[in-house]
Amino acid sequence: MLTELFKTDERTCILRYVIYHKSFRSVDVSRETGVTKGLVSRYLHILEMNGLLQKKGREYSSHDSALCRAIRLLLNLERIDLSALSLDFARGIGLYGSWAGGTNDLESDLDVWIKVDSLPEQSILARLQRDLSVQTGSEVNLLTLTPEKLDHIRREDPPFHNSLVLNSVTLRGEPIEEFR
């Protein structure tokens, strides 16, 4: 099924549009993506038949399912180009929150954790935040994790710590729980 979903550039373009919008009509998708209305309509029907979309009248909406969340996560990861970022100071970098869970929409901010030995200069963090925001078109929240900060979170906010460890996606380097 995934091969069918991403079979052409046009399908991928349509999928990128529909996966982040709560509701839409085929004419909206055609106008925003530049893909013909006929092709959009046929592909939306395929997405509906595969359980990714629901249709009510002329309006479609994303179906909240594990498959939709997985596709959204895959498309989220595609939006981030780590090779274009200066990350020499980081031992690891990853996502948490809605972007990591594939539950984000167009208004969602991007929550990023950065694992470091010590706090880098503020200008380095500001540049990283700006570059990620430009790449993704989203507001970016950076959580800088030194060993001390992670220990503090573990002791003072166990629910957040557990969520961070269990639900984050490591993009590069060490995962959160490998401080030595």
Short mmCIF file of N, CA and C in Angstrom, two decimals, residues 76-152:
data_model
loop_
_atom_site.label_atom_id
_atom_site.label_comp_id
_atom_site.label_asym_id
_atom_site.label_seq_id
_atom_site.Cartn_x
_atom_site.Cartn_y
_atom_site.Cartn_z
N ASN A 76 7.06 14.43 8.27
CA ASN A 76 7.72 15.37 9.19
C ASN A 76 9.24 15.22 9.07
N LEU A 77 9.70 13.99 9.10
CA LEU A 77 11.14 13.73 9.03
C LEU A 77 11.73 14.22 7.71
N GLU A 78 10.95 14.11 6.65
CA GLU A 78 11.40 14.57 5.34
C GLU A 78 11.61 16.08 5.31
N ARG A 79 10.90 16.81 6.15
CA ARG A 79 10.99 18.27 6.17
C ARG A 79 12.25 18.79 6.87
N ILE A 80 12.95 17.91 7.58
CA ILE A 80 14.12 18.32 8.35
C ILE A 80 15.38 17.83 7.64
N ASP A 81 16.25 18.75 7.28
CA ASP A 81 17.51 18.42 6.62
C ASP A 81 18.65 18.65 7.60
N LEU A 82 19.02 17.59 8.32
CA LEU A 82 20.08 17.71 9.32
C LEU A 82 21.43 18.08 8.72
N SER A 83 21.67 17.69 7.47
CA SER A 83 22.95 17.99 6.83
C SER A 83 23.15 19.49 6.62
N ALA A 84 22.07 20.25 6.62
CA ALA A 84 22.15 21.70 6.42
C ALA A 84 22.28 22.45 7.74
N LEU A 85 22.32 21.73 8.85
CA LEU A 85 22.39 22.36 10.16
C LEU A 85 23.77 22.18 10.78
N SER A 86 24.19 23.16 11.54
CA SER A 86 25.46 23.07 12.26
C SER A 86 25.18 22.42 13.62
N LEU A 87 25.57 21.16 13.76
CA LEU A 87 25.27 20.40 14.98
C LEU A 87 26.51 19.79 15.63
N ASP A 88 27.68 20.35 15.37
CA ASP A 88 28.91 19.80 15.90
C ASP A 88 28.91 19.74 17.43
N PHE A 89 28.21 20.63 18.07
CA PHE A 89 28.19 20.72 19.52
C PHE A 89 27.27 19.68 20.18
N ALA A 90 26.41 19.04 19.41
CA ALA A 90 25.37 18.16 19.97
C ALA A 90 25.82 16.70 19.99
N ARG A 91 25.52 16.04 21.09
CA ARG A 91 25.75 14.59 21.17
C ARG A 91 24.57 13.83 20.57
N GLY A 92 23.43 14.48 20.54
CA GLY A 92 22.23 13.89 19.97
C GLY A 92 21.19 14.97 19.74
N ILE A 93 20.27 14.70 18.83
CA ILE A 93 19.17 15.62 18.55
C ILE A 93 17.95 14.79 18.18
N GLY A 94 16.79 15.25 18.62
CA GLY A 94 15.58 14.51 18.32
C GLY A 94 14.33 15.36 18.47
N LEU A 95 13.22 14.72 18.17
CA LEU A 95 11.91 15.36 18.25
C LEU A 95 11.14 14.79 19.42
N TYR A 96 10.27 15.59 19.99
CA TYR A 96 9.29 15.11 20.95
C TYR A 96 8.00 15.88 20.71
N GLY A 97 6.95 15.50 21.38
CA GLY A 97 5.68 16.18 21.20
C GLY A 97 4.94 15.70 19.97
N SER A 98 4.09 16.58 19.44
CA SER A 98 3.20 16.18 18.34
C SER A 98 3.94 15.78 17.07
N TRP A 99 5.06 16.42 16.78
CA TRP A 99 5.81 16.05 15.57
C TRP A 99 6.37 14.64 15.69
N ALA A 100 6.80 14.25 16.86
CA ALA A 100 7.35 12.90 17.06
C ALA A 100 6.26 11.84 17.02
N GLY A 101 5.05 12.22 17.42
CA GLY A 101 3.94 11.28 17.43
C GLY A 101 3.11 11.27 16.16
N GLY A 102 3.43 12.16 15.23
CA GLY A 102 2.67 12.23 13.99
C GLY A 102 1.26 12.76 14.19
N THR A 103 1.06 13.57 15.24
CA THR A 103 -0.26 14.13 15.51
C THR A 103 -0.31 15.63 15.22
N ASN A 104 0.77 16.17 14.67
CA ASN A 104 0.83 17.60 14.40
C ASN A 104 -0.04 18.00 13.21
N ASP A 105 -0.36 19.30 13.20
CA ASP A 105 -1.04 19.89 12.05
C ASP A 105 -0.27 21.15 11.66
N LEU A 106 -0.83 21.96 10.82
CA LEU A 106 -0.12 23.15 10.32
C LEU A 106 0.19 24.17 11.42
N GLU A 107 -0.59 24.20 12.48
CA GLU A 107 -0.37 25.17 13.54
C GLU A 107 0.54 24.65 14.65
N SER A 108 0.92 23.40 14.59
CA SER A 108 1.73 22.79 15.66
C SER A 108 3.15 23.33 15.64
N ASP A 109 3.68 23.56 16.83
CA ASP A 109 5.09 23.94 16.91
C ASP A 109 5.94 22.67 16.91
N LEU A 110 7.20 22.85 16.58
CA LEU A 110 8.15 21.74 16.51
C LEU A 110 8.97 21.73 17.79
N ASP A 111 8.87 20.65 18.55
CA ASP A 111 9.62 20.49 19.80
C ASP A 111 10.85 19.64 19.52
N VAL A 112 12.03 20.22 19.76
CA VAL A 112 13.30 19.56 19.48
C VAL A 112 14.13 19.52 20.75
N TRP A 113 14.69 18.34 21.04
CA TRP A 113 15.65 18.25 22.15
C TRP A 113 17.05 18.12 21.55
N ILE A 114 18.00 18.70 22.27
CA ILE A 114 19.41 18.63 21.88
C ILE A 114 20.19 18.16 23.09
N LYS A 115 20.90 17.09 22.94
CA LYS A 115 21.70 16.52 24.01
C LYS A 115 23.12 17.07 23.90
N VAL A 116 23.59 17.71 24.97
CA VAL A 116 24.91 18.35 24.96
C VAL A 116 25.63 18.05 26.28
N ASP A 117 26.94 18.18 26.26
CA ASP A 117 27.73 18.04 27.49
C ASP A 117 27.61 19.31 28.33
N SER A 118 27.62 20.46 27.67
CA SER A 118 27.47 21.74 28.35
C SER A 118 26.72 22.69 27.42
N LEU A 119 26.13 23.72 28.01
CA LEU A 119 25.34 24.65 27.22
C LEU A 119 26.19 25.38 26.18
N PRO A 120 25.77 25.33 24.92
CA PRO A 120 26.48 26.11 23.89
C PRO A 120 26.10 27.58 24.00
N GLU A 121 26.81 28.41 23.26
CA GLU A 121 26.49 29.84 23.24
C GLU A 121 25.06 30.04 22.75
N GLN A 122 24.41 31.05 23.26
CA GLN A 122 23.03 31.34 22.90
C GLN A 122 22.88 31.60 21.40
N SER A 123 23.90 32.21 20.79
CA SER A 123 23.82 32.51 19.36
C SER A 123 23.77 31.22 18.53
N ILE A 124 24.45 30.17 18.98
CA ILE A 124 24.43 28.89 18.28
C ILE A 124 23.03 28.27 18.35
N LEU A 125 22.42 28.33 19.53
CA LEU A 125 21.07 27.79 19.70
C LEU A 125 20.06 28.61 18.91
N ALA A 126 20.23 29.94 18.90
CA ALA A 126 19.32 30.81 18.14
C ALA A 126 19.40 30.51 16.65
N ARG A 127 20.61 30.28 16.14
CA ARG A 127 20.79 29.96 14.71
C ARG A 127 20.12 28.63 14.38
N LEU A 128 20.32 27.62 15.25
CA LEU A 128 19.70 26.32 15.03
C LEU A 128 18.18 26.44 15.03
N GLN A 129 17.65 27.18 15.98
CA GLN A 129 16.21 27.38 16.07
C GLN A 129 15.68 28.06 14.81
N ARG A 130 16.37 29.09 14.36
CA ARG A 130 15.96 29.81 13.15
C ARG A 130 16.03 28.91 11.92
N ASP A 131 17.13 28.17 11.77
CA ASP A 131 17.30 27.30 10.61
C ASP A 131 16.22 26.21 10.56
N LEU A 132 15.91 25.62 11.70
CA LEU A 132 14.85 24.60 11.75
C LEU A 132 13.49 25.20 11.42
N SER A 133 13.26 26.41 11.90
CA SER A 133 11.99 27.08 11.63
C SER A 133 11.85 27.37 10.14
N VAL A 134 12.92 27.80 9.50
CA VAL A 134 12.89 28.07 8.07
C VAL A 134 12.64 26.77 7.30
N GLN A 135 13.32 25.69 7.67
CA GLN A 135 13.16 24.40 6.98
C GLN A 135 11.73 23.88 7.07
N THR A 136 11.14 23.98 8.25
CA THR A 136 9.86 23.33 8.50
C THR A 136 8.65 24.25 8.38
N GLY A 137 8.88 25.55 8.41
CA GLY A 137 7.77 26.49 8.38
C GLY A 137 6.98 26.51 9.68
N SER A 138 7.61 26.07 10.76
CA SER A 138 6.94 26.00 12.06
C SER A 138 7.75 26.73 13.13
N GLU A 139 7.05 27.14 14.16
CA GLU A 139 7.73 27.69 15.32
C GLU A 139 8.48 26.54 16.00
N VAL A 140 9.70 26.80 16.46
CA VAL A 140 10.54 25.76 17.03
C VAL A 140 10.83 26.04 18.49
N ASN A 141 10.63 25.03 19.33
CA ASN A 141 11.00 25.09 20.74
C ASN A 141 12.17 24.15 20.96
N LEU A 142 13.28 24.69 21.47
CA LEU A 142 14.46 23.88 21.74
C LEU A 142 14.54 23.55 23.22
N LEU A 143 14.80 22.30 23.52
CA LEU A 143 15.05 21.85 24.89
C LEU A 143 16.49 21.34 24.92
N THR A 144 17.36 22.09 25.56
CA THR A 144 18.77 21.73 25.63
C THR A 144 18.98 20.86 26.86
N LEU A 145 19.45 19.64 26.64
CA LEU A 145 19.59 18.66 27.71
C LEU A 145 21.06 18.42 28.06
N THR A 146 21.50 19.04 29.14
CA THR A 146 22.80 18.70 29.72
C THR A 146 22.54 17.54 30.68
N PRO A 147 23.59 16.85 31.13
CA PRO A 147 23.36 15.77 32.11
C PRO A 147 22.63 16.28 33.35
N GLU A 148 22.97 17.50 33.79
CA GLU A 148 22.33 18.07 34.98
C GLU A 148 20.85 18.36 34.73
N LYS A 149 20.55 18.93 33.57
CA LYS A 149 19.16 19.26 33.22
C LYS A 149 18.31 18.00 33.12
N LEU A 150 18.86 16.97 32.49
CA LEU A 150 18.12 15.73 32.36
C LEU A 150 17.87 15.10 33.73
N ASP A 151 18.87 15.15 34.60
CA ASP A 151 18.71 14.61 35.96
C ASP A 151 17.65 15.40 36.72
N HIS A 152 17.65 16.71 36.55
CA HIS A 152 16.64 17.56 37.20
C HIS A 152 15.23 17.20 36.71
#
